Amino acid sequence: MKITKLTNSISLKRQLEGGNEEQLKTVRQVLLDVKQYGDEAVRKYSKMWDGISLEDFRVSQQEIDEAVETFDEQLKKDLEEAAENIRYYHAAQSREGYKRPLADGSWLAQRITPLDAVGLYVPGGSAAYPSSVLMNVIPAQVAGVKRIVITSPAGRDGKLPAAVLVAASILGVTEIYKIGGAQAIAALAYGTETIAAVDKITGPGNIFVALAKREVFGEVAIDMIAGPSEIAVLADETAYADEVAADLLSQAEHDALACAVLITTSERLAIDVAVEVERQLSELPREAIARQSIENFGQIYIADSITQAVEAVNSLAPEHLEVVCQNAEEVAEQINHAGAIFIGRFSSEPVGDYFAGTNHVLPTNSTARFASGLNVDDFIKRTSIVYYSEKTWQENAPKIARLARMEGLEGHARAVESRGWTKGDK
Amino acid sequence: MKITKLTNSISLKRQLEGGNEEQLKTVRQVLLDVKQYGDEAVRKYSKMWDGISLEDFRVSQQEIDEAVETFDEQLKKDLEEAAENIRYYHAAQSREGYKRPLADGSWLAQRITPLDAVGLYVPGGSAAYPSSVLMNVIPAQVAGVKRIVITSPAGRDGKLPAAVLVAASILGVTEIYKIGGAQAIAALAYGTETIAAVDKITGPGNIFVALAKREVFGEVAIDMIAGPSEIAVLADETAYADEVAADLLSQAEHDALACAVLITTSERLAIDVAVEVERQLSELPREAIARQSIENFGQIYIADSITQAVEAVNSLAPEHLEVVCQNAEEVAEQINHAGAIFIGRFSSEPVGDYFAGTNHVLPTNSTARFASGLNVDDFIKRTSIVYYSEKTWQENAPKIARLARMEGLEGHARAVESRGWTKGDK
C-alpha cells in the first residue's frame, strides 16, 4: 500500500460505472416488456439471461422446508442469533406518530404507517447472501410492513441457495420468487399475474438491477444505489498491524473498486500495515480482487495528530470507520460523517456485516455526509393531519387569506374565506 | 366537472413532463461550467437567462434590513405567527439516538446528527413565495442544521422580493444569494468562490431547476421532485358545495396540470359542486390555469358508500385529502395513503399551505403510498456504532467467521479471527 503524509484534502470518491447506453436500452426494453406482458416476459428474460425455464417461479413451501431440513444446524443457529441481534438493535428505531393540541379544540397530528408491501432483491451468482435477507427484511418487519417479497435469480438447477431460503424462513418470509435481473425489478415495480406490485424495492444487484431500480424510481421507492465497499481505519500506535491489515482486506476483497484507507499517527504502524497487507494478500482466496482494490484505491496516510486524522475522516465520510486508538470512544465522538463506526480492536468491521445487530446497508462514496444506513424509517411514511374547529378557523382565516393573497393565490384565500360565519352545520 | 360513478380503479397519475433532451443538455453544460469556473459561470448564466448583471450576488444585511423595515406590519405578524405554528408542529419530530447494551460491557448505538449545510431554492418569477422559506427552513432548524442558505433569482431590479427576505429574517437566515436556475443548483452542489457547497438541496423550481437537482443527486442529497398539486375531497351530504368547490379550485389554480377530485356519496352534492366550480371559476383571477386543470384532470365520483370512497382514496394516495362527512375523524383513520389529511369543513386545505403548522411540501402523483412530506428527519443522518469487548468478540468470533465463510468471504472471516486470544492489549 502507498504511504503518504496526510494533507488537508483527501477523498474516497471514485468515478463509478453508471452503466452504458447499450445496457440502459436493454433495461428499458425489459421494463416495457414486463409492464406489458407480465409473467410471459419474465419467463422469456429468465430463460434468455439466467438460462432457466420456469413455468412456476414462486418458491414452493416444500422447497423451503427441504432447504431448512437439510441445512447445517450450526449455521442455522448462527443465522438465528444474528437475526435476533439485528432485531434487538432495530427495535429501538420503531416509532409512533404524535398529536399536538391547538387552542379551541383544534389539533395537528402526524400519523406513522408502514409501507404496505416491499420487495427485496437478493443477488445470485456464485455465492449466497443470507445476510442481505436479514439486513433488509428485519427493519421492514420492525416497521410493520405486512407483505415482504424476496426475489433472487435461480441457479442452473432451477433452485435458490438453501442459505437464502433458510434466512427467509427464520424471518417467516414465504413469498419468494426465483427471478433475477431487470425483469425481477420490473415485476416488483409494475406487478405481473403472479407477483403483485410492491411500494419499495431494496437490495443490491448487478449493473442491470441497479439501472432498473433507477428507472422505476418514482413509480416505487428504492433504497440507495450502493457503491463499492469502503473502510477507513483511524489508528495510533496501540493498534496491531496484522489486525488492521486484515480488516482493510476484508473490504478490499468485496470488489476491485472497493476502497481501504488507513489514517494513523504512527509511522511504525503505517509501515507494518503495508507489509502485513502484502503478506496477507498473498494468502487470500480472493487475492486478485483484493489486490486490484488495494493497488488502485488503497492508501495509508500518516497524520500529525489525532485531531488531523479526525478531520480527514470527516472529509472522507467513509461507509465504515474503525477507531483503534487510545480513548477510542472519545475520538469516535468527534466523527461527524461515517456510515458506521467500530470502536476498539475487538470491533472488527465484519462483526457489523453479519452479526452485531447494526445494519450493513450503508451509505458509500462520501454520501454519509447526508445519508444513513438502512433503518426502520425507510419502511414507514408520515401523514400530517389538521383539524381546525370553527373557532380556530374564524380566528385565523383572515391571516391565512392575507398570506395567500401576498403570494398571488386568490383561490386559496377564497377557499379559506368560503366558510360562512353564519351558515351553521348542515 | 365530469361526474361519473365510482368504479374500483381510479388514479391521479399524470404523464408528467420530464424535460426534453435539449433542456437536459443545457443543464449539464451549466453544471459543468459552474463546477469548473465557479462564480464567473454563475454570473454569465444569470446575465444570459435572468437578464441581470450582479458583481456581488449575496444579499447584503442592508437589503434585508430595508425589506424588513418597509414591509407591511400585519403581513409580517402573520408570517411570524405562521413560523411559530410550523415550529410547534415540527418540534415534536426532533429525536435522539440511542444506545443498547449487550452482554460483557459491549454496546450498540445509533447517533443522530444534523446535516452540516443545506440550501433552499426559492422560485422567483412574478410572485414571491415566503411560505416556501418557512416550510423548508424550519424543519432544517429543528433538526439542528447550522448553515442554511437560500438562493432565489433576482428580479430585473436586481433585488429579491421583500416577502422572501422578511421570511428569512424572521427565521434568522442571513446567507441569501440572488441567483436562480440550474446555475444556482450547481453553485449549491459544487460550491464556488462565494458560495460554499451544501449537503442537501430542497425547494421547488422550474424544469431547469428540477433537471439540475436530478443531475446533482448523489453528489448532494435532494428533496423530492415535486409534481403538480393534487386535492381529493371525500364528502357526504353534510358538506357545503360552495366550500368544496372553492377548495378544489384552490389547488387547480396552482397549475394547469394540477388535479382536483371529489369523491362523494351524495349525488346532490356532486351536481351542486359541479355547478359551483363553474360559477367560481368564472370569477377567479387565475381562471385560465384553473379551468385547464379542472377540464383535464378534475373529476367528481359518486360512491356507493363511505367504505367504497375510502378505498378509492387509498388507491389514489393523494397529496392532500379533505374529509368532510359525518364522523370525519373516524373515516380519516381508515385512510392509509395521503400526504396530508384535513378533517371537517373548517380545515380548508390552504390552512395547511400557510399557517396551521404542518408542512406543505408533500408527496404527489400517488407517491404518498411510500413517501412523506418534508420533515425534520430529512435533515438528519444516522450513524451506527459498534463496541465489542474482548469477551464478546471471543464468544462470537467463531459464529461470525462461519457466516462469512458461508458467503465465500474468507477475508472477512480472517479479519474477525485475527484478534489473537493471547496478544493482550498493546
XYZ file of C-alpha atoms in Angstrom, chain A residues 13 71-72 74-75 78-79 81-82 85 87-93 95 98-102 107-111 113-116 127-132 163 198-200 214 217-221 237-244 246-247 249-251 253-254 269 272 280 283-286 322 324 329 332-360 362-363 365 367-373 375 377-378 380-391 393-396 398-400 402-416 418-420 423-426, chain B residues 13 71-72 74-75 78-79 81-82 85 87-93 95 98-102 107-111 113-116 127-132 163 198-200 214 217-221 237-244 246-247 249-251 253-254 269 272 280 283-286 322 324 329 332-360 362-363 365 367-373 375 377-378 380-391 393-396 398-400 402-416 418-420 423-426:
312
model
C -14.570 9.296 -4.280
C -29.253 -27.104 6.217
C -26.253 -27.182 8.555
C -24.797 -24.800 13.405
C -25.100 -22.266 10.573
C -25.739 -18.631 13.763
C -28.258 -17.062 11.382
C -28.716 -15.466 16.565
C -27.715 -12.830 14.019
C -29.276 -9.293 17.315
C -33.948 -7.209 15.590
C -32.737 -6.064 19.011
C -30.822 -3.134 17.524
C -33.533 -2.091 15.064
C -36.425 -2.439 17.523
C -35.294 0.813 19.163
C -35.958 2.602 15.865
C -41.677 4.984 16.493
C -47.949 12.326 17.687
C -50.781 14.734 18.251
C -50.305 18.362 19.250
C -53.241 20.278 20.658
C -54.053 23.794 19.485
C -55.204 19.839 16.793
C -52.410 18.754 14.487
C -51.099 15.224 14.208
C -48.505 13.136 12.475
C -49.512 9.590 11.694
C -47.810 3.951 8.971
C -45.717 1.159 7.493
C -45.491 0.696 3.750
C -47.963 -1.910 2.501
C -22.373 -17.073 -3.705
C -25.459 -16.941 -1.481
C -26.175 -13.857 0.609
C -28.373 -14.773 3.565
C -27.031 -11.743 5.445
C -28.715 -9.482 2.859
C -28.949 -20.354 2.828
C -44.728 -3.526 -4.170
C -44.222 0.021 -2.899
C -40.478 -0.104 -2.334
C -33.089 3.862 -11.079
C -37.722 5.106 -9.032
C -40.751 7.366 -8.658
C -43.120 4.569 -9.643
C -41.970 2.867 -6.451
C -39.462 3.854 -3.797
C 0.484 3.126 17.866
C -1.710 0.953 20.101
C -3.192 -0.850 17.101
C -1.900 -4.203 15.874
C -0.726 -4.115 12.281
C -1.957 -7.620 11.438
C -5.471 -6.798 12.671
C -5.645 -3.505 10.807
C -6.891 -7.979 7.922
C -9.744 -5.504 8.347
C -8.518 -6.573 3.258
C -11.943 -7.677 4.455
C -13.436 -4.789 2.495
C -11.945 -8.483 -1.120
C -15.502 -7.343 -1.903
C 2.153 1.175 12.249
C 3.942 -2.568 9.446
C -1.985 -11.476 3.924
C -2.770 -15.937 1.152
C -6.270 -14.672 0.399
C -8.615 -16.775 -1.780
C -9.967 -13.594 -3.369
C -12.749 1.712 12.675
C -8.420 1.863 17.097
C -14.724 6.240 22.280
C -15.267 8.486 17.796
C -17.443 11.219 19.252
C -15.630 13.743 17.083
C -16.556 11.894 13.909
C -19.439 13.666 12.215
C -19.609 11.738 8.980
C -19.455 7.953 8.731
C -21.990 5.277 7.895
C -20.953 3.018 10.764
C -18.256 3.314 13.406
C -16.459 0.384 15.044
C -14.695 1.173 18.273
C -11.614 -0.611 19.556
C -9.640 -3.575 18.300
C -12.316 -6.164 19.050
C -14.925 -4.442 16.906
C -13.596 -5.746 13.626
C -15.741 -4.441 10.780
C -17.161 -7.833 9.655
C -18.734 -8.031 13.116
C -21.211 -5.492 11.751
C -21.557 -7.141 8.349
C -23.069 -10.247 9.871
C -23.828 -10.304 13.471
C -23.613 -7.409 15.919
C -27.062 -6.096 15.055
C -26.438 -2.841 13.210
C -27.319 -2.716 9.526
C -24.753 -3.493 6.847
C -24.667 1.769 4.490
C -24.024 4.962 2.516
C -18.896 7.269 -1.815
C -22.720 10.177 0.937
C -22.533 9.547 4.695
C -22.368 13.349 4.798
C -26.122 13.323 4.204
C -27.343 9.714 4.002
C -27.909 6.971 6.562
C -27.729 3.210 6.663
C -33.198 1.609 9.021
C -37.687 4.751 8.911
C -37.002 3.548 5.383
C -42.596 3.932 7.086
C -44.315 7.044 5.837
C -45.773 10.020 7.585
C -49.147 11.657 7.065
C -49.903 15.021 8.613
C -53.406 15.677 9.875
C -55.055 19.029 10.523
C -58.262 19.531 12.460
C -59.471 23.127 12.749
C -62.519 23.883 14.831
C -64.903 26.633 13.760
C -63.427 28.993 16.323
C -60.849 28.840 11.633
C -62.682 32.060 12.434
C -59.719 33.479 14.287
C -57.153 32.593 11.653
C -58.117 36.479 7.758
C -54.407 35.828 8.366
C -54.354 32.844 6.022
C -53.723 37.624 3.606
C -50.775 35.266 3.238
C -52.373 33.584 0.211
C -53.061 36.909 -1.485
C -49.485 38.010 -0.846
C -48.431 35.016 -2.972
C -50.969 35.862 -5.655
C -53.173 32.877 -4.946
C -56.652 34.367 -4.677
C -58.323 30.967 -4.982
C -56.575 29.875 -1.785
C -57.792 32.959 0.031
C -61.373 32.472 -1.162
C -61.369 28.811 -0.164
C -60.477 29.697 3.400
C -65.742 30.443 1.901
C -66.762 29.017 5.260
C -69.655 31.359 6.053
C -74.078 29.035 7.849
C -74.048 26.694 10.798
C -73.543 22.972 10.409
C -75.690 21.225 7.871
C -51.397 9.734 -12.167
C -42.686 45.567 4.926
C -46.379 45.571 5.808
C -49.685 42.978 9.558
C -48.232 40.600 6.991
C -48.908 36.812 10.004
C -45.630 35.323 8.798
C -47.305 33.529 13.652
C -47.166 31.005 10.807
C -47.058 27.307 14.310
C -42.067 25.273 14.570
C -44.571 23.990 17.151
C -45.670 21.140 14.869
C -42.192 20.178 13.689
C -40.571 20.387 17.125
C -42.238 17.083 18.025
C -40.259 15.432 15.224
C -35.297 12.957 18.028
C -29.993 5.518 21.380
C -27.598 3.077 22.955
C -28.419 -0.583 23.509
C -26.298 -2.585 25.921
C -25.046 -6.042 25.038
C -22.930 -1.986 23.226
C -24.538 -0.791 20.026
C -25.661 2.766 19.386
C -27.331 4.939 16.833
C -26.115 8.516 16.688
C -26.620 14.274 13.739
C -27.941 17.147 11.663
C -26.619 17.756 8.181
C -23.876 20.382 8.169
C -44.779 36.007 -7.344
C -42.877 35.753 -4.069
C -43.078 32.587 -2.012
C -42.285 33.353 1.631
C -44.266 30.269 2.655
C -41.645 28.113 0.899
C -41.509 38.958 1.429
C -24.098 22.318 0.838
C -25.041 18.717 1.635
C -28.684 18.855 0.617
C -31.800 15.296 -10.527
C -28.400 13.954 -6.816
C -25.774 11.635 -5.321
C -23.248 14.465 -5.130
C -25.625 16.043 -2.634
C -28.987 14.965 -1.289
C -74.331 15.163 2.104
C -73.257 17.211 5.136
C -70.694 19.113 3.071
C -71.381 22.539 1.560
C -70.985 22.596 -2.206
C -69.528 26.119 -2.334
C -66.826 25.224 0.196
C -65.882 22.002 -1.549
C -63.589 26.582 -3.500
C -61.155 24.057 -2.036
C -60.187 25.345 -7.138
C -57.561 26.379 -4.589
C -55.375 23.563 -5.887
C -55.277 27.409 -9.632
C -51.703 26.245 -8.922
C -73.518 17.320 -3.654
C -74.044 21.180 -6.779
C -66.472 30.259 -9.026
C -64.653 34.820 -11.042
C -61.148 33.538 -10.348
C -58.139 35.727 -11.268
C -56.218 32.612 -12.286
C -60.119 16.652 2.848
C -65.871 16.358 5.108
C -62.201 11.717 12.224
C -59.857 9.655 8.265
C -58.435 6.858 10.376
C -59.166 4.431 7.566
C -57.046 6.404 5.110
C -53.700 4.666 4.682
C -52.251 6.727 1.878
C -52.317 10.524 1.741
C -49.680 13.225 2.129
C -51.838 15.358 4.411
C -55.385 14.978 5.702
C -57.723 17.853 6.579
C -60.649 16.958 8.779
C -64.021 18.713 8.743
C -65.307 21.748 6.921
C -63.206 24.282 8.789
C -59.943 22.616 7.849
C -59.807 24.067 4.363
C -56.683 22.866 2.588
C -54.952 26.304 2.296
C -54.937 26.339 6.098
C -52.102 23.815 5.776
C -50.405 25.599 2.888
C -49.677 28.624 5.012
C -50.451 28.530 8.616
C -51.636 25.537 10.645
C -48.106 24.231 11.202
C -47.905 21.074 9.117
C -45.593 21.087 6.122
C -46.827 21.984 2.657
C -45.895 16.840 0.256
C -45.644 13.732 -1.934
C -48.506 11.640 -8.075
C -46.134 8.602 -4.135
C -47.850 9.067 -0.757
C -48.004 5.266 -0.882
C -44.356 5.295 0.098
C -43.188 8.899 0.581
C -43.733 11.528 3.257
C -43.977 15.267 3.431
C -39.977 16.719 7.894
C -35.807 13.565 9.516
C -34.999 14.909 6.063
C -30.592 14.419 9.902
C -28.481 11.366 9.340
C -27.837 8.284 11.411
C -24.540 6.638 12.237
C -24.451 3.202 13.813
C -21.761 2.462 16.362
C -20.498 -0.926 17.497
C -18.365 -1.548 20.548
C -17.366 -5.153 21.158
C -15.418 -6.018 24.275
C -12.790 -8.735 24.159
C -15.155 -11.199 25.788
C -15.580 -10.835 20.479
C -14.224 -14.091 21.814
C -17.673 -15.569 22.239
C -18.952 -14.547 18.828
C -16.434 -18.292 15.524
C -20.067 -17.622 14.572
C -19.183 -14.548 12.542
C -18.726 -19.227 9.885
C -21.287 -16.831 8.435
C -18.595 -15.040 6.415
C -17.254 -18.300 5.008
C -20.759 -19.395 4.078
C -20.872 -16.312 1.837
C -17.453 -17.075 0.395
C -15.760 -14.118 2.077
C -12.678 -15.660 3.669
C -11.071 -12.264 4.236
C -13.965 -11.283 6.476
C -13.591 -14.456 8.499
C -9.852 -13.953 8.907
C -10.291 -10.342 9.959
C -12.553 -11.356 12.806
C -7.136 -12.078 13.550
C -7.585 -10.784 17.071
C -5.226 -13.190 18.832
C -1.993 -10.983 22.409
C -3.292 -8.780 25.183
C -3.561 -5.033 24.780
C -0.564 -3.239 23.426
